[in-house]
PDB file of C-alpha atoms in Angstrom:
ATOM      1  CA  ASN A  27      -0.053   0.021  -0.148  1.00 53.00           C
ATOM      2  CA  ALA A  28       1.680   3.118  -1.172  1.00 73.00           C
ATOM      3  CA  GLY A  29       1.946   6.107   1.311  1.00 90.00           C
ATOM      4  CA  VAL A  30       0.831   9.616   0.291  1.00 94.00           C
ATOM      5  CA  MET A  31       2.065  10.724  -2.700  1.00 95.00           C
ATOM      6  CA  GLN A  32       3.341  14.213  -3.785  1.00 96.00           C
ATOM      7  CA  ASN A  33       4.646  15.817  -6.821  1.00 96.00           C
ATOM      8  CA  PRO A  34       6.778  17.278  -7.985  1.00 97.00           C
ATOM      9  CA  ARG A  35       8.753  17.221  -4.769  1.00 95.00           C
ATOM     10  CA  HIS A  36      10.806  20.332  -5.880  1.00 96.00           C
ATOM     11  CA  LEU A  37       9.373  23.446  -7.957  1.00 97.00           C
ATOM     12  CA  VAL A  38      10.571  26.315  -8.762  1.00 98.00           C
ATOM     13  CA  ARG A  39       9.018  29.432 -10.300  1.00 97.00           C
ATOM     14  CA  ARG A  40       9.269  33.325 -11.088  1.00 97.00           C
ATOM     15  CA  ARG A  41       7.284  35.835  -9.501  1.00 97.00           C
ATOM     16  CA  GLY A  42       3.961  35.949 -11.293  1.00 97.00           C
ATOM     17  CA  GLN A  43       3.981  32.494 -12.552  1.00 98.00           C
ATOM     18  CA  GLU A  44       1.138  29.554 -11.196  1.00 98.00           C
ATOM     19  CA  ALA A  45       2.419  26.694  -9.007  1.00 98.00           C
ATOM     20  CA  ARG A  46       0.409  23.629  -9.016  1.00 98.00           C
ATOM     21  CA  LEU A  47       1.148  20.775  -6.526  1.00 98.00           C
ATOM     22  CA  ARG A  48      -0.654  17.423  -6.715  1.00 98.00           C
ATOM     23  CA  CYS A  49      -1.474  14.978  -3.711  1.00 97.00           C
ATOM     24  CA  SER A  50      -2.367  11.258  -4.197  1.00 97.00           C
ATOM     25  CA  PRO A  51      -3.721  10.632  -0.869  1.00 95.00           C
ATOM     26  CA  MET A  52      -3.161   6.716   0.328  1.00 92.00           C
ATOM     27  CA  LYS A  53      -5.641   4.046  -1.129  1.00 90.00           C
ATOM     28  CA  GLY A  54      -8.609   3.850   0.591  1.00 86.00           C
ATOM     29  CA  HIS A  55      -8.624   7.439   2.172  1.00 89.00           C
ATOM     30  CA  SER A  56     -11.066   9.836   0.914  1.00 89.00           C
ATOM     31  CA  HIS A  57      -9.843  13.268   3.410  1.00 92.00           C
ATOM     32  CA  VAL A  58      -7.129  15.222   1.958  1.00 94.00           C
ATOM     33  CA  TYR A  59      -5.542  17.981   4.119  1.00 95.00           C
ATOM     34  CA  TRP A  60      -2.972  20.632   3.262  1.00 97.00           C
ATOM     35  CA  TYR A  61      -0.426  22.147   5.395  1.00 96.00           C
ATOM     36  CA  ARG A  62       2.349  24.806   4.623  1.00 96.00           C
ATOM     37  CA  GLN A  63       5.766  25.088   6.489  1.00 94.00           C
ATOM     38  CA  LEU A  64       8.128  27.709   6.425  1.00 89.00           C
ATOM     39  CA  PRO A  65      11.509  27.330   7.478  1.00 82.00           C
ATOM     40  CA  GLU A  66      12.177  26.660  10.970  1.00 78.00           C
ATOM     41  CA  GLU A  67       8.397  26.590  11.614  1.00 82.00           C
ATOM     42  CA  GLY A  68       5.804  24.282  12.409  1.00 84.00           C
ATOM     43  CA  LEU A  69       3.066  23.270  10.184  1.00 91.00           C
ATOM     44  CA  LYS A  70       0.278  25.553   9.368  1.00 94.00           C
ATOM     45  CA  PHE A  71      -3.099  24.383   8.128  1.00 94.00           C
ATOM     46  CA  MET A  72      -4.337  25.252   5.057  1.00 96.00           C
ATOM     47  CA  VAL A  73      -7.461  23.293   3.638  1.00 96.00           C
ATOM     48  CA  TYR A  74      -9.370  20.335   4.203  1.00 94.00           C
ATOM     49  CA  LEU A  75     -11.298  18.507   1.658  1.00 94.00           C
ATOM     50  CA  GLN A  76     -13.349  15.306   0.844  1.00 92.00           C
ATOM     51  CA  LYS A  77     -13.913  14.327  -2.802  1.00 89.00           C
ATOM     52  CA  GLU A  78     -15.292  16.982  -4.777  1.00 88.00           C
ATOM     53  CA  ASN A  79     -15.926  19.077  -1.621  1.00 93.00           C
ATOM     54  CA  ILE A  80     -13.860  21.619   0.468  1.00 94.00           C
ATOM     55  CA  ILE A  81     -14.875  21.115   3.955  1.00 92.00           C
ATOM     56  CA  ASP A  82     -12.615  23.559   5.677  1.00 92.00           C
ATOM     57  CA  GLU A  83     -10.380  26.272   3.967  1.00 93.00           C
ATOM     58  CA  SER A  84     -10.112  28.925   6.954  1.00 92.00           C
ATOM     59  CA  GLY A  85      -6.449  28.473   6.585  1.00 93.00           C
ATOM     60  CA  MET A  86      -6.194  29.600   3.021  1.00 94.00           C
ATOM     61  CA  PRO A  87      -5.405  32.717   1.958  1.00 94.00           C
ATOM     62  CA  LYS A  88      -8.435  34.365   0.082  1.00 91.00           C
ATOM     63  CA  GLU A  89      -6.582  35.473  -3.275  1.00 95.00           C
ATOM     64  CA  ARG A  90      -4.249  33.430  -5.395  1.00 97.00           C
ATOM     65  CA  PHE A  91      -4.851  30.058  -3.698  1.00 97.00           C
ATOM     66  CA  SER A  92      -7.351  27.340  -4.552  1.00 97.00           C
ATOM     67  CA  ALA A  93      -7.587  23.817  -4.228  1.00 97.00           C
ATOM     68  CA  GLU A  94      -9.661  21.045  -5.168  1.00 96.00           C
ATOM     69  CA  PHE A  95     -10.011  17.097  -4.696  1.00 95.00           C
ATOM     70  CA  PRO A  96     -11.763  15.935  -7.928  1.00 93.00           C
ATOM     71  CA  LYS A  97     -14.008  12.589  -8.098  1.00 90.00           C
ATOM     72  CA  GLU A  98     -11.058  11.195 -10.149  1.00 90.00           C
ATOM     73  CA  GLY A  99      -7.459  11.998  -9.933  1.00 92.00           C
ATOM     74  CA  PRO A 100      -5.350  13.805  -7.213  1.00 95.00           C
ATOM     75  CA  SER A 101      -5.753  16.860  -5.079  1.00 97.00           C
ATOM     76  CA  ILE A 102      -4.598  19.713  -6.281  1.00 98.00           C
ATOM     77  CA  LEU A 103      -3.222  22.939  -4.440  1.00 98.00           C
ATOM     78  CA  ARG A 104      -2.834  25.791  -7.102  1.00 98.00           C
ATOM     79  CA  ILE A 105      -1.306  29.278  -6.435  1.00 98.00           C
ATOM     80  CA  GLN A 106      -1.614  31.895  -8.940  1.00 97.00           C
ATOM     81  CA  GLN A 107       0.935  34.807  -9.423  1.00 98.00           C
ATOM     82  CA  VAL A 108       3.165  33.400  -6.992  1.00 97.00           C
ATOM     83  CA  VAL A 109       5.244  35.892  -4.709  1.00 96.00           C
ATOM     84  CA  ARG A 110       8.620  35.361  -3.012  1.00 95.00           C
ATOM     85  CA  GLY A 111       6.734  34.840   0.295  1.00 94.00           C
ATOM     86  CA  ASP A 112       5.035  31.772  -1.168  1.00 96.00           C
ATOM     87  CA  SER A 113       8.394  29.935  -1.024  1.00 96.00           C
ATOM     88  CA  ALA A 114       7.642  27.164   1.670  1.00 96.00           C
ATOM     89  CA  ALA A 115       7.023  23.261   1.655  1.00 96.00           C
ATOM     90  CA  TYR A 116       3.639  22.307   1.137  1.00 97.00           C
ATOM     91  CA  PHE A 117       2.429  19.030   2.545  1.00 96.00           C
ATOM     92  CA  CYS A 118      -0.319  17.096   1.847  1.00 96.00           C
ATOM     93  CA  ALA A 119      -1.882  14.469   4.603  1.00 94.00           C
ATOM     94  CA  SER A 120      -4.596  11.969   4.128  1.00 92.00           C
ATOM     95  CA  SER A 121      -6.920   9.942   6.566  1.00 89.00           C
ATOM     96  CA  PRO A 122      -9.663   7.388   6.007  1.00 84.00           C
ATOM     97  CA  LEU A 123     -12.095   9.206   8.072  1.00 71.00           C
ATOM     98  CA  ALA A 124     -12.488  12.475   9.928  1.00 58.00           C
ATOM     99  CA  GLY A 125     -13.479  12.561  13.593  1.00 53.00           C
ATOM    100  CA  ALA A 126     -11.823  11.163  16.667  1.00 53.00           C
ATOM    101  CA  ASP A 127      -8.428   9.481  16.558  1.00 69.00           C
ATOM    102  CA  ASN A 128      -7.902  11.519  13.305  1.00 71.00           C
ATOM    103  CA  GLU A 129      -4.744  10.119  12.580  1.00 81.00           C
ATOM    104  CA  GLN A 130      -3.189  11.813   9.089  1.00 87.00           C
ATOM    105  CA  PHE A 131      -0.497  10.204   6.934  1.00 89.00           C
ATOM    106  CA  PHE A 132       1.931  12.872   5.263  1.00 92.00           C
ATOM    107  CA  GLY A 133       3.331  12.879   2.173  1.00 94.00           C
ATOM    108  CA  PRO A 134       6.986  13.959   1.467  1.00 93.00           C
ATOM    109  CA  GLY A 135       6.012  17.416   0.454  1.00 95.00           C
ATOM    110  CA  THR A 136       6.811  19.875  -2.225  1.00 97.00           C
ATOM    111  CA  ARG A 137       9.226  22.196  -1.602  1.00 96.00           C
ATOM    112  CA  LEU A 138       8.415  25.670  -3.673  1.00 97.00           C
ATOM    113  CA  THR A 139      10.774  28.159  -4.339  1.00 97.00           C
ATOM    114  CA  VAL A 140       9.844  31.470  -5.969  1.00 97.00           C
ATOM    115  CA  LEU A 141      12.542  33.530  -7.349  1.00 95.00           C
TER     116      LEU A 141
ATOM    117  CA  SER B   1       1.024  32.154  21.788  1.00 34.00           C
ATOM    118  CA  GLN B   2       0.160  29.442  20.006  1.00 41.00           C
ATOM    119  CA  GLN B   3      -1.662  26.011  20.213  1.00 56.00           C
ATOM    120  CA  GLY B   4       0.500  23.540  20.660  1.00 64.00           C
ATOM    121  CA  GLU B   5       3.944  25.000  21.863  1.00 75.00           C
ATOM    122  CA  GLU B   6       6.900  22.441  22.490  1.00 80.00           C
ATOM    123  CA  ASP B   7       9.981  23.121  24.670  1.00 81.00           C
ATOM    124  CA  PRO B   8      12.750  23.329  24.388  1.00 87.00           C
ATOM    125  CA  GLN B   9      13.124  24.459  21.208  1.00 88.00           C
ATOM    126  CA  ALA B  10      16.306  22.754  20.780  1.00 92.00           C
ATOM    127  CA  LEU B  11      17.840  19.834  22.661  1.00 94.00           C
ATOM    128  CA  SER B  12      21.249  18.380  22.213  1.00 95.00           C
ATOM    129  CA  ILE B  13      22.093  15.016  24.228  1.00 95.00           C
ATOM    130  CA  GLN B  14      24.373  12.054  24.290  1.00 97.00           C
ATOM    131  CA  GLU B  15      23.428   9.012  22.517  1.00 97.00           C
ATOM    132  CA  GLY B  16      21.979   6.450  25.220  1.00 97.00           C
ATOM    133  CA  GLU B  17      20.780   9.478  27.201  1.00 97.00           C
ATOM    134  CA  ASN B  18      16.918  10.010  27.685  1.00 97.00           C
ATOM    135  CA  ALA B  19      15.128  12.957  25.740  1.00 96.00           C
ATOM    136  CA  THR B  20      12.366  14.684  26.873  1.00 96.00           C
ATOM    137  CA  MET B  21      10.007  17.275  25.122  1.00 95.00           C
ATOM    138  CA  ASN B  22       7.050  19.174  26.150  1.00 95.00           C
ATOM    139  CA  CYS B  23       4.077  20.351  24.728  1.00 94.00           C
ATOM    140  CA  SER B  24       1.339  22.964  25.738  1.00 94.00           C
ATOM    141  CA  TYR B  25      -1.875  23.811  24.245  1.00 93.00           C
ATOM    142  CA  LYS B  26      -4.867  25.850  24.914  1.00 91.00           C
ATOM    143  CA  THR B  27      -7.897  24.473  23.683  1.00 89.00           C
ATOM    144  CA  SER B  28      -9.821  21.325  24.673  1.00 91.00           C
ATOM    145  CA  ILE B  29      -8.929  18.339  22.469  1.00 91.00           C
ATOM    146  CA  ASN B  30      -9.858  15.046  21.029  1.00 90.00           C
ATOM    147  CA  ASN B  31      -6.474  13.750  20.939  1.00 91.00           C
ATOM    148  CA  LEU B  32      -2.706  14.909  20.772  1.00 93.00           C
ATOM    149  CA  GLN B  33      -0.357  13.289  18.285  1.00 93.00           C
ATOM    150  CA  TRP B  34       3.750  13.508  18.068  1.00 95.00           C
ATOM    151  CA  TYR B  35       5.305  13.631  14.819  1.00 94.00           C
ATOM    152  CA  ARG B  36       8.938  13.217  13.609  1.00 95.00           C
ATOM    153  CA  GLN B  37      10.549  15.031  10.703  1.00 93.00           C
ATOM    154  CA  ASN B  38      13.902  14.583   9.367  1.00 91.00           C
ATOM    155  CA  SER B  39      15.529  17.490   8.103  1.00 84.00           C
ATOM    156  CA  GLY B  40      14.289  18.234   4.580  1.00 78.00           C
ATOM    157  CA  ARG B  41      11.740  15.210   4.789  1.00 83.00           C
ATOM    158  CA  GLY B  42       8.209  14.782   5.367  1.00 86.00           C
ATOM    159  CA  LEU B  43       6.526  14.320   8.896  1.00 90.00           C
ATOM    160  CA  VAL B  44       6.342  10.656  10.281  1.00 92.00           C
ATOM    161  CA  HIS B  45       3.573   9.900  12.880  1.00 91.00           C
ATOM    162  CA  LEU B  46       4.745   8.841  15.811  1.00 95.00           C
ATOM    163  CA  ILE B  47       1.938   8.129  18.618  1.00 94.00           C
ATOM    164  CA  LEU B  48      -1.444   9.255  19.382  1.00 93.00           C
ATOM    165  CA  ILE B  49      -2.963   9.639  22.876  1.00 95.00           C
ATOM    166  CA  ARG B  50      -6.504  10.199  23.169  1.00 93.00           C
ATOM    167  CA  SER B  51      -8.050  12.834  25.645  1.00 94.00           C
ATOM    168  CA  ASN B  52      -9.201  10.213  27.833  1.00 94.00           C
ATOM    169  CA  GLU B  53      -5.816   8.357  28.361  1.00 96.00           C
ATOM    170  CA  ARG B  54      -3.132   9.502  30.639  1.00 97.00           C
ATOM    171  CA  GLU B  55       0.130   7.521  29.382  1.00 97.00           C
ATOM    172  CA  LYS B  56       1.187   5.381  26.449  1.00 97.00           C
ATOM    173  CA  HIS B  57       3.922   3.602  25.162  1.00 96.00           C
ATOM    174  CA  SER B  58       5.529   2.801  22.045  1.00 95.00           C
ATOM    175  CA  GLY B  59       8.844   0.875  21.755  1.00 96.00           C
ATOM    176  CA  ARG B  60      11.712   3.645  23.359  1.00 97.00           C
ATOM    177  CA  LEU B  61       8.907   5.975  23.397  1.00 97.00           C
ATOM    178  CA  ARG B  62       6.320   7.280  26.198  1.00 98.00           C
ATOM    179  CA  VAL B  63       4.098  10.030  25.836  1.00 98.00           C
ATOM    180  CA  THR B  64       2.243  11.474  28.749  1.00 97.00           C
ATOM    181  CA  LEU B  65      -1.295  13.866  28.504  1.00 97.00           C
ATOM    182  CA  ASP B  66      -2.279  15.930  31.187  1.00 97.00           C
ATOM    183  CA  THR B  67      -5.602  17.615  30.143  1.00 95.00           C
ATOM    184  CA  SER B  68      -5.699  19.799  33.591  1.00 95.00           C
ATOM    185  CA  LYS B  69      -2.841  21.363  32.477  1.00 95.00           C
ATOM    186  CA  LYS B  70      -3.175  21.071  29.226  1.00 95.00           C
ATOM    187  CA  SER B  71       0.531  19.410  28.555  1.00 95.00           C
ATOM    188  CA  SER B  72       1.956  16.409  27.224  1.00 96.00           C
ATOM    189  CA  SER B  73       5.322  15.218  27.252  1.00 96.00           C
ATOM    190  CA  LEU B  74       7.243  12.938  24.741  1.00 97.00           C
ATOM    191  CA  LEU B  75      10.286  10.605  26.402  1.00 97.00           C
ATOM    192  CA  ILE B  76      12.674   8.909  24.020  1.00 97.00           C
ATOM    193  CA  THR B  77      14.866   6.400  25.963  1.00 97.00           C
ATOM    194  CA  ALA B  78      18.233   5.056  25.222  1.00 97.00           C
ATOM    195  CA  SER B  79      18.390   7.871  22.090  1.00 97.00           C
ATOM    196  CA  ARG B  80      20.544   6.866  19.094  1.00 97.00           C
ATOM    197  CA  ALA B  81      22.015   9.275  16.305  1.00 96.00           C
ATOM    198  CA  ALA B  82      19.122   8.104  14.181  1.00 95.00           C
ATOM    199  CA  ASP B  83      17.064   9.962  16.347  1.00 97.00           C
ATOM    200  CA  THR B  84      18.302  13.295  15.331  1.00 97.00           C
ATOM    201  CA  ALA B  85      15.246  15.352  13.904  1.00 96.00           C
ATOM    202  CA  SER B  86      12.608  17.593  14.651  1.00 94.00           C
ATOM    203  CA  TYR B  87       9.647  16.710  16.887  1.00 95.00           C
ATOM    204  CA  PHE B  88       6.486  18.334  16.918  1.00 94.00           C
ATOM    205  CA  CYS B  89       3.010  17.910  18.702  1.00 94.00           C
ATOM    206  CA  ALA B  90      -0.295  18.503  16.889  1.00 93.00           C
ATOM    207  CA  THR B  91      -3.553  18.639  18.544  1.00 92.00           C
ATOM    208  CA  ASP B  92      -7.001  17.437  17.145  1.00 88.00           C
ATOM    209  CA  ALA B  93      -9.581  19.867  18.767  1.00 83.00           C
ATOM    210  CA  GLY B  94     -12.364  18.310  16.216  1.00 78.00           C
ATOM    211  CA  GLY B  95     -13.054  19.580  13.046  1.00 71.00           C
ATOM    212  CA  SER B  96     -10.338  17.574  11.553  1.00 74.00           C
ATOM    213  CA  ARG B  97      -7.671  20.092  11.066  1.00 84.00           C
ATOM    214  CA  LEU B  98      -4.325  19.354  13.048  1.00 89.00           C
ATOM    215  CA  THR B  99      -2.639  22.399  14.953  1.00 90.00           C
ATOM    216  CA  PHE B 100       1.273  21.913  15.123  1.00 91.00           C
ATOM    217  CA  GLY B 101       3.823  23.203  17.560  1.00 89.00           C
ATOM    218  CA  GLU B 102       6.769  25.050  16.141  1.00 88.00           C
ATOM    219  CA  GLY B 103       8.658  21.956  17.081  1.00 91.00           C
ATOM    220  CA  THR B 104      11.953  20.749  18.878  1.00 93.00           C
ATOM    221  CA  GLN B 105      14.888  20.267  17.500  1.00 94.00           C
ATOM    222  CA  LEU B 106      16.818  17.117  18.665  1.00 96.00           C
ATOM    223  CA  THR B 107      20.552  16.552  17.896  1.00 96.00           C
ATOM    224  CA  VAL B 108      21.601  13.069  19.263  1.00 97.00           C
ATOM    225  CA  ASN B 109      25.497  13.161  19.270  1.00 95.00           C
ATOM    226  CA  PRO B 110      27.303   9.657  18.527  1.00 91.00           C
TER     227      PRO B 110
END
């Protein structure tokens, strides 16, 4: 059973370009979470999705950021018109169900560098 | 202050010694989880302790939870150089998001 997959592992973009980060959850997991980690800091929650639904996006900036988890295919975190402050590691996690004992399994992350 | 603050921020010990890291939080929780992160890598889930549990063991790891003080500790016994990593506590207060602390950087010297 493969773990959570993220790609690309490293992504370099110039200011103003778009960044697309992909996450394939573990098999059988229908809940996906995105977190952002700035250097030397802990992870900060961004968004929680189930298939075709955004459940909680309270941690995601209102502008330029969007996320989806379509019926088929991976979850996508999209950052439009990137700025240098978007440089960070973006982690995706998945879980089989929400609620009590919400153990989340993390992917290896995508390290975004904005030049 | 943020939910899930760890202390110390950094800890350096010799191989074979025990390492203790603490975590404090502010709101009521369903459970508290500890994760390890090696430099530049993803997070590895170590242990989950529910709000109605006081202590849990897993191999060389021992986690305690004191909900009256809103604090938890992670003890790693007989540490090894391979334990060198950042350790994060994360709280689940319901609603499914995890709130992470800033982490403790543990260095185990051979």
